[in-house]
Amino acid sequence: MPELETRLLIGGEQVVGQGEPIAVENPFSEETVATVGAPSDEQLDAAIAAAREASREWMRTPAVDRGELLHEVANRIEARTDELAQAVTTEGGKPLIENADEISWVVACFRYYAEIGRDSAGRVIPSIESTQLAMVLKEPHGVWGCIVPWNYPLLLLAWKLAPALAAGNATVCKPSELTPISTLMLAPCLEHLPPGVVNLVAGGGEVGAAITADPRVDGVAFTGSVETGKKVGHACMDRVARVNLEMGGKDPFIICSDIADHLDVAARGGAWAAYLNAGQVCTSSERFYVMEDVYDDYVNAFVAVAEGLVIGDPMESGTDIGPMVSANQRAKVAAQVESAVSDGAEVVVGGGDGGQARGHFFAPAVVTGAPSETALLSEETFGPVAPIVPVKSLDEAIELANSTPFGLGANIYTQDFKTILRCMREVKAGTVWFNDPLTDNDAGPFGGFKQSGLGRELGREGLEAFQETKHVHIESEVAPKEWWYPYSEYAG
Ligand code: NAD
């Protein structure tokens, strides 16, 4: 077990938080593993002031030098993969193998933005006259608040922190109150940066709200629930601060008839998309729409995969499914499944505690017969539950896929080109995956249609989110223009 860090990082100094103490629970053992102090009002003020101060020099630092420093962040994180992965497992419950993957994606993200951050600072555009130079400059805003949930605490921070820094901004970062430790453990990976460029605080919604409301914070990058995201959006609009919102989802997963010979693969892919991180992924597949001619075979194949999954200690190699993050999250998922059952659905497999004596376990479930209006098919579940629904046609599948207020991701299994083209164009989601669920790409923008979000992370769009756009118009000659006053010159 690595040493768990509980100190905040403010202005380059590691300090004990003097605000409200937060007991961090291990969701497997249900024991408190550490107590982290949120920042006092004075400490949060100091963190934001430090970011403001540091931003002045950081935005003047050549992008190529910032890139070198970000590569060094990546190297340091990579060297600490084991301890960081263990910390994320301890506080979040995700299997160690998935957390080692998470750290490797964090490293890749820092490397990606280290490079594209030094690739361009805008563009030259055609000028109005030949004596002129016209440009579009991309500039840092100054200070960004980065507010993150608990399911991928380091990855979702990296998606904000790496581009914000690459663009020349300083930051104040706040992890979820459920998983602050792994974020605070990043301090040694950041100590070669100028003090104050990255500040790491802890705390719950009140700390997030204080960061969001502070006029010294130019923008807020938020990942979390739709409910909280709307509050962050409103608070930012009140003072016209920049805002990027990554919120919830209810991702559909469509199985087409032409995949009949590959249903075993599509079932493995579907189970992974539904149960990864105990279904606590913003792009978890939460609604399976299966063509009726392959429905029975698909359900059987899916159930076989679910029954074979190893539930248990997330630190053990070979564990497929760890506990959910908290008793609260588990209770919400159990209530949604119970409500579907009282509406006529059947739990074909899973749904209990998976035979575990302790820990917030919810055994991966397959549910059939759920009516479309039940919460299990219309609201975010965020747990390891796969409701499977037969559909008569691709039209019906696409209509159902688009029937919620969400639009984060969507998965389709088909090898029919016409079906791919139709789904690609008609499914309303920020990412549409064909035959390879949930694969992210640093270069591919990530974000939601509809209430799933506003703006994009990753890719060039994910860098531009942290840049202000300035049009610069330079006339090389100092001479009057023919369209200036006096208009009498045009008379007649
Ligand atoms: P949450 O909305 O409860 O909290 C997210 C973060 O916001 C936490 O750090 C929390 O302390 C902070 N916060 C709470 N109230 C705040 C306020 N008023 N102002 C500012 N900050 C505040 O979400 P959660 O339970 O931590 O995470 C689960 C949710 O995150 C799910 O809905 C999931 O879909 C979503 N999520 C989305 C993505 C994505 O990229 N779209 C990725 C992962 C998770």
PDB file of N, CA and C in Angstrom, residues 342-405:
ATOM      1  N   SER A 342     -40.862  -3.666 -10.325  1.00  0.00           N
ATOM      2  CA  SER A 342     -42.266  -3.460  -9.949  1.00  0.00           C
ATOM      3  C   SER A 342     -43.098  -2.983 -11.139  1.00  0.00           C
ATOM      4  N   ASP A 343     -42.415  -2.479 -12.186  1.00  0.00           N
ATOM      5  CA  ASP A 343     -43.118  -2.104 -13.433  1.00  0.00           C
ATOM      6  C   ASP A 343     -43.205  -3.277 -14.415  1.00  0.00           C
ATOM      7  N   GLY A 344     -42.705  -4.455 -14.008  1.00  0.00           N
ATOM      8  CA  GLY A 344     -42.855  -5.642 -14.859  1.00  0.00           C
ATOM      9  C   GLY A 344     -41.571  -6.223 -15.412  1.00  0.00           C
ATOM     10  N   ALA A 345     -40.415  -5.619 -15.115  1.00  0.00           N
ATOM     11  CA  ALA A 345     -39.151  -6.142 -15.654  1.00  0.00           C
ATOM     12  C   ALA A 345     -38.698  -7.376 -14.879  1.00  0.00           C
ATOM     13  N   GLU A 346     -37.776  -8.128 -15.512  1.00  0.00           N
ATOM     14  CA  GLU A 346     -37.230  -9.305 -14.845  1.00  0.00           C
ATOM     15  C   GLU A 346     -35.704  -9.192 -14.768  1.00  0.00           C
ATOM     16  N   VAL A 347     -35.160  -9.460 -13.572  1.00  0.00           N
ATOM     17  CA  VAL A 347     -33.696  -9.502 -13.433  1.00  0.00           C
ATOM     18  C   VAL A 347     -33.269 -10.931 -13.761  1.00  0.00           C
ATOM     19  N   VAL A 348     -32.648 -11.113 -14.929  1.00  0.00           N
ATOM     20  CA  VAL A 348     -32.302 -12.470 -15.391  1.00  0.00           C
ATOM     21  C   VAL A 348     -31.095 -12.989 -14.619  1.00  0.00           C
ATOM     22  N   VAL A 349     -30.176 -12.103 -14.318  1.00  0.00           N
ATOM     23  CA  VAL A 349     -28.986 -12.505 -13.564  1.00  0.00           C
ATOM     24  C   VAL A 349     -28.477 -11.280 -12.805  1.00  0.00           C
ATOM     25  N   GLY A 350     -27.797 -11.538 -11.667  1.00  0.00           N
ATOM     26  CA  GLY A 350     -27.140 -10.457 -10.921  1.00  0.00           C
ATOM     27  C   GLY A 350     -28.093  -9.675 -10.043  1.00  0.00           C
ATOM     28  N   GLY A 351     -27.592  -8.526  -9.604  1.00  0.00           N
ATOM     29  CA  GLY A 351     -28.426  -7.619  -8.822  1.00  0.00           C
ATOM     30  C   GLY A 351     -28.246  -7.723  -7.324  1.00  0.00           C
ATOM     31  N   GLY A 352     -27.669  -8.804  -6.825  1.00  0.00           N
ATOM     32  CA  GLY A 352     -27.456  -8.900  -5.378  1.00  0.00           C
ATOM     33  C   GLY A 352     -26.102  -8.350  -4.984  1.00  0.00           C
ATOM     34  N   ASP A 353     -25.548  -8.873  -3.891  1.00  0.00           N
ATOM     35  CA  ASP A 353     -24.237  -8.387  -3.439  1.00  0.00           C
ATOM     36  C   ASP A 353     -23.097  -9.267  -3.954  1.00  0.00           C
ATOM     37  N   GLY A 354     -23.420 -10.170  -4.878  1.00  0.00           N
ATOM     38  CA  GLY A 354     -22.387 -11.009  -5.478  1.00  0.00           C
ATOM     39  C   GLY A 354     -21.728 -11.941  -4.476  1.00  0.00           C
ATOM     40  N   GLY A 355     -22.402 -12.215  -3.372  1.00  0.00           N
ATOM     41  CA  GLY A 355     -21.852 -13.128  -2.376  1.00  0.00           C
ATOM     42  C   GLY A 355     -20.746 -12.523  -1.524  1.00  0.00           C
ATOM     43  N   GLN A 356     -20.593 -11.211  -1.572  1.00  0.00           N
ATOM     44  CA  GLN A 356     -19.530 -10.549  -0.800  1.00  0.00           C
ATOM     45  C   GLN A 356     -20.047 -10.159   0.580  1.00  0.00           C
ATOM     46  N   ALA A 357     -19.249 -10.426   1.588  1.00  0.00           N
ATOM     47  CA  ALA A 357     -19.686 -10.158   2.956  1.00  0.00           C
ATOM     48  C   ALA A 357     -19.629  -8.670   3.283  1.00  0.00           C
ATOM     49  N   ARG A 358     -18.768  -7.940   2.598  1.00  0.00           N
ATOM     50  CA  ARG A 358     -18.648  -6.502   2.860  1.00  0.00           C
ATOM     51  C   ARG A 358     -18.320  -5.809   1.549  1.00  0.00           C
ATOM     52  N   GLY A 359     -18.367  -4.476   1.576  1.00  0.00           N
ATOM     53  CA  GLY A 359     -18.108  -3.710   0.357  1.00  0.00           C
ATOM     54  C   GLY A 359     -19.416  -3.410  -0.363  1.00  0.00           C
ATOM     55  N   HIS A 360     -19.392  -2.330  -1.167  1.00  0.00           N
ATOM     56  CA  HIS A 360     -20.625  -1.865  -1.821  1.00  0.00           C
ATOM     57  C   HIS A 360     -20.812  -2.584  -3.157  1.00  0.00           C
ATOM     58  N   PHE A 361     -20.956  -3.898  -3.094  1.00  0.00           N
ATOM     59  CA  PHE A 361     -21.030  -4.689  -4.326  1.00  0.00           C
ATOM     60  C   PHE A 361     -22.449  -4.753  -4.878  1.00  0.00           C
ATOM     61  N   PHE A 362     -22.517  -4.685  -6.196  1.00  0.00           N
ATOM     62  CA  PHE A 362     -23.779  -4.912  -6.906  1.00  0.00           C
ATOM     63  C   PHE A 362     -23.428  -5.840  -8.057  1.00  0.00           C
ATOM     64  N   ALA A 363     -23.920  -7.078  -7.991  1.00  0.00           N
ATOM     65  CA  ALA A 363     -23.527  -8.065  -9.006  1.00  0.00           C
ATOM     66  C   ALA A 363     -24.054  -7.645 -10.374  1.00  0.00           C
ATOM     67  N   PRO A 364     -23.205  -7.731 -11.419  1.00  0.00           N
ATOM     68  CA  PRO A 364     -23.604  -7.303 -12.764  1.00  0.00           C
ATOM     69  C   PRO A 364     -24.930  -7.938 -13.179  1.00  0.00           C
ATOM     70  N   ALA A 365     -25.857  -7.084 -13.557  1.00  0.00           N
ATOM     71  CA  ALA A 365     -27.221  -7.558 -13.801  1.00  0.00           C
ATOM     72  C   ALA A 365     -27.602  -7.447 -15.277  1.00  0.00           C
ATOM     73  N   VAL A 366     -28.429  -8.396 -15.701  1.00  0.00           N
ATOM     74  CA  VAL A 366     -29.103  -8.309 -17.003  1.00  0.00           C
ATOM     75  C   VAL A 366     -30.595  -8.222 -16.700  1.00  0.00           C
ATOM     76  N   VAL A 367     -31.257  -7.222 -17.286  1.00  0.00           N
ATOM     77  CA  VAL A 367     -32.683  -7.005 -17.024  1.00  0.00           C
ATOM     78  C   VAL A 367     -33.424  -7.045 -18.359  1.00  0.00           C
ATOM     79  N   THR A 368     -34.494  -7.808 -18.413  1.00  0.00           N
ATOM     80  CA  THR A 368     -35.320  -7.836 -19.631  1.00  0.00           C
ATOM     81  C   THR A 368     -36.748  -7.396 -19.276  1.00  0.00           C
ATOM     82  N   GLY A 369     -37.487  -7.028 -20.290  1.00  0.00           N
ATOM     83  CA  GLY A 369     -38.906  -6.710 -20.107  1.00  0.00           C
ATOM     84  C   GLY A 369     -39.167  -5.377 -19.418  1.00  0.00           C
ATOM     85  N   ALA A 370     -38.157  -4.488 -19.354  1.00  0.00           N
ATOM     86  CA  ALA A 370     -38.383  -3.184 -18.698  1.00  0.00           C
ATOM     87  C   ALA A 370     -39.199  -2.286 -19.628  1.00  0.00           C
ATOM     88  N   PRO A 371     -40.283  -1.684 -19.127  1.00  0.00           N
ATOM     89  CA  PRO A 371     -41.048  -0.766 -19.980  1.00  0.00           C
ATOM     90  C   PRO A 371     -40.225   0.485 -20.301  1.00  0.00           C
ATOM     91  N   SER A 372     -40.411   1.042 -21.504  1.00  0.00           N
ATOM     92  CA  SER A 372     -39.499   2.106 -21.947  1.00  0.00           C
ATOM     93  C   SER A 372     -39.558   3.349 -21.061  1.00  0.00           C
ATOM     94  N   GLU A 373     -40.706   3.568 -20.367  1.00  0.00           N
ATOM     95  CA  GLU A 373     -40.797   4.794 -19.569  1.00  0.00           C
ATOM     96  C   GLU A 373     -40.157   4.644 -18.186  1.00  0.00           C
ATOM     97  N   THR A 374     -39.752   3.409 -17.818  1.00  0.00           N
ATOM     98  CA  THR A 374     -39.181   3.240 -16.487  1.00  0.00           C
ATOM     99  C   THR A 374     -37.813   3.929 -16.419  1.00  0.00           C
ATOM    100  N   ALA A 375     -37.456   4.376 -15.176  1.00  0.00           N
ATOM    101  CA  ALA A 375     -36.210   5.138 -15.013  1.00  0.00           C
ATOM    102  C   ALA A 375     -35.004   4.367 -15.539  1.00  0.00           C
ATOM    103  N   LEU A 376     -35.043   3.047 -15.430  1.00  0.00           N
ATOM    104  CA  LEU A 376     -33.903   2.228 -15.873  1.00  0.00           C
ATOM    105  C   LEU A 376     -33.619   2.421 -17.365  1.00  0.00           C
ATOM    106  N   LEU A 377     -34.626   2.814 -18.133  1.00  0.00           N
ATOM    107  CA  LEU A 377     -34.405   3.031 -19.568  1.00  0.00           C
ATOM    108  C   LEU A 377     -34.423   4.510 -19.966  1.00  0.00           C
ATOM    109  N   SER A 378     -34.621   5.398 -18.996  1.00  0.00           N
ATOM    110  CA  SER A 378     -34.709   6.810 -19.388  1.00  0.00           C
ATOM    111  C   SER A 378     -33.810   7.731 -18.577  1.00  0.00           C
ATOM    112  N   GLU A 379     -33.399   7.323 -17.374  1.00  0.00           N
ATOM    113  CA  GLU A 379     -32.519   8.169 -16.551  1.00  0.00           C
ATOM    114  C   GLU A 379     -31.162   7.492 -16.397  1.00  0.00           C
ATOM    115  N   GLU A 380     -30.146   8.296 -16.047  1.00  0.00           N
ATOM    116  CA  GLU A 380     -28.821   7.696 -15.869  1.00  0.00           C
ATOM    117  C   GLU A 380     -28.852   6.679 -14.724  1.00  0.00           C
ATOM    118  N   THR A 381     -28.214   5.516 -14.929  1.00  0.00           N
ATOM    119  CA  THR A 381     -28.158   4.492 -13.881  1.00  0.00           C
ATOM    120  C   THR A 381     -26.839   4.573 -13.122  1.00  0.00           C
ATOM    121  N   PHE A 382     -25.737   4.590 -13.836  1.00  0.00           N
ATOM    122  CA  PHE A 382     -24.390   4.658 -13.258  1.00  0.00           C
ATOM    123  C   PHE A 382     -24.113   3.468 -12.345  1.00  0.00           C
ATOM    124  N   GLY A 383     -24.464   2.293 -12.835  1.00  0.00           N
ATOM    125  CA  GLY A 383     -24.200   1.057 -12.101  1.00  0.00           C
ATOM    126  C   GLY A 383     -24.180  -0.097 -13.081  1.00  0.00           C
ATOM    127  N   PRO A 384     -23.787  -1.313 -12.606  1.00  0.00           N
ATOM    128  CA  PRO A 384     -23.584  -2.437 -13.519  1.00  0.00           C
ATOM    129  C   PRO A 384     -24.875  -3.159 -13.898  1.00  0.00           C
ATOM    130  N   VAL A 385     -25.685  -2.478 -14.693  1.00  0.00           N
ATOM    131  CA  VAL A 385     -26.983  -3.034 -15.076  1.00  0.00           C
ATOM    132  C   VAL A 385     -27.147  -2.906 -16.594  1.00  0.00           C
ATOM    133  N   ALA A 386     -27.510  -4.010 -17.242  1.00  0.00           N
ATOM    134  CA  ALA A 386     -27.719  -3.991 -18.691  1.00  0.00           C
ATOM    135  C   ALA A 386     -29.170  -4.342 -18.999  1.00  0.00           C
ATOM    136  N   PRO A 387     -30.027  -3.346 -19.234  1.00  0.00           N
ATOM    137  CA  PRO A 387     -31.390  -3.652 -19.679  1.00  0.00           C
ATOM    138  C   PRO A 387     -31.358  -3.954 -21.179  1.00  0.00           C
ATOM    139  N   ILE A 388     -31.931  -5.076 -21.571  1.00  0.00           N
ATOM    140  CA  ILE A 388     -31.894  -5.469 -22.992  1.00  0.00           C
ATOM    141  C   ILE A 388     -33.319  -5.478 -23.537  1.00  0.00           C
ATOM    142  N   VAL A 389     -33.483  -4.820 -24.698  1.00  0.00           N
ATOM    143  CA  VAL A 389     -34.810  -4.566 -25.261  1.00  0.00           C
ATOM    144  C   VAL A 389     -34.826  -5.041 -26.716  1.00  0.00           C
ATOM    145  N   PRO A 390     -35.829  -5.836 -27.138  1.00  0.00           N
ATOM    146  CA  PRO A 390     -35.896  -6.221 -28.559  1.00  0.00           C
ATOM    147  C   PRO A 390     -36.456  -5.070 -29.403  1.00  0.00           C
ATOM    148  N   VAL A 391     -35.937  -4.928 -30.638  1.00  0.00           N
ATOM    149  CA  VAL A 391     -36.489  -3.920 -31.557  1.00  0.00           C
ATOM    150  C   VAL A 391     -36.766  -4.576 -32.904  1.00  0.00           C
ATOM    151  N   LYS A 392     -37.741  -3.997 -33.629  1.00  0.00           N
ATOM    152  CA  LYS A 392     -38.179  -4.605 -34.892  1.00  0.00           C
ATOM    153  C   LYS A 392     -37.345  -4.149 -36.081  1.00  0.00           C
ATOM    154  N   SER A 393     -36.759  -2.939 -35.976  1.00  0.00           N
ATOM    155  CA  SER A 393     -36.089  -2.378 -37.157  1.00  0.00           C
ATOM    156  C   SER A 393     -35.002  -1.400 -36.727  1.00  0.00           C
ATOM    157  N   LEU A 394     -34.151  -1.055 -37.692  1.00  0.00           N
ATOM    158  CA  LEU A 394     -33.114  -0.051 -37.413  1.00  0.00           C
ATOM    159  C   LEU A 394     -33.767   1.300 -37.104  1.00  0.00           C
ATOM    160  N   ASP A 395     -34.869   1.601 -37.806  1.00  0.00           N
ATOM    161  CA  ASP A 395     -35.585   2.860 -37.529  1.00  0.00           C
ATOM    162  C   ASP A 395     -35.957   2.941 -36.057  1.00  0.00           C
ATOM    163  N   GLU A 396     -36.536   1.845 -35.558  1.00  0.00           N
ATOM    164  CA  GLU A 396     -36.965   1.846 -34.153  1.00  0.00           C
ATOM    165  C   GLU A 396     -35.750   1.988 -33.227  1.00  0.00           C
ATOM    166  N   ALA A 397     -34.662   1.278 -33.551  1.00  0.00           N
ATOM    167  CA  ALA A 397     -33.462   1.342 -32.703  1.00  0.00           C
ATOM    168  C   ALA A 397     -32.918   2.769 -32.638  1.00  0.00           C
ATOM    169  N   ILE A 398     -32.860   3.429 -33.808  1.00  0.00           N
ATOM    170  CA  ILE A 398     -32.310   4.792 -33.824  1.00  0.00           C
ATOM    171  C   ILE A 398     -33.253   5.748 -33.079  1.00  0.00           C
ATOM    172  N   GLU A 399     -34.555   5.557 -33.284  1.00  0.00           N
ATOM    173  CA  GLU A 399     -35.505   6.436 -32.588  1.00  0.00           C
ATOM    174  C   GLU A 399     -35.374   6.286 -31.067  1.00  0.00           C
ATOM    175  N   LEU A 400     -35.282   5.041 -30.602  1.00  0.00           N
ATOM    176  CA  LEU A 400     -35.121   4.820 -29.159  1.00  0.00           C
ATOM    177  C   LEU A 400     -33.774   5.351 -28.676  1.00  0.00           C
ATOM    178  N   ALA A 401     -32.734   5.138 -29.475  1.00  0.00           N
ATOM    179  CA  ALA A 401     -31.398   5.617 -29.075  1.00  0.00           C
ATOM    180  C   ALA A 401     -31.424   7.122 -28.825  1.00  0.00           C
ATOM    181  N   ASN A 402     -32.209   7.841 -29.651  1.00  0.00           N
ATOM    182  CA  ASN A 402     -32.247   9.311 -29.545  1.00  0.00           C
ATOM    183  C   ASN A 402     -33.336   9.818 -28.607  1.00  0.00           C
ATOM    184  N   SER A 403     -33.961   8.918 -27.855  1.00  0.00           N
ATOM    185  CA  SER A 403     -35.181   9.318 -27.138  1.00  0.00           C
ATOM    186  C   SER A 403     -34.951   9.902 -25.749  1.00  0.00           C
ATOM    187  N   THR A 404     -33.703  10.049 -25.307  1.00  0.00           N
ATOM    188  CA  THR A 404     -33.477  10.622 -23.969  1.00  0.00           C
ATOM    189  C   THR A 404     -32.910  12.033 -24.101  1.00  0.00           C
ATOM    190  N   PRO A 405     -32.866  12.768 -22.980  1.00  0.00           N
ATOM    191  CA  PRO A 405     -32.253  14.113 -23.032  1.00  0.00           C
ATOM    192  C   PRO A 405     -30.732  14.052 -23.089  1.00  0.00           C
TER     193      PRO A 405
END
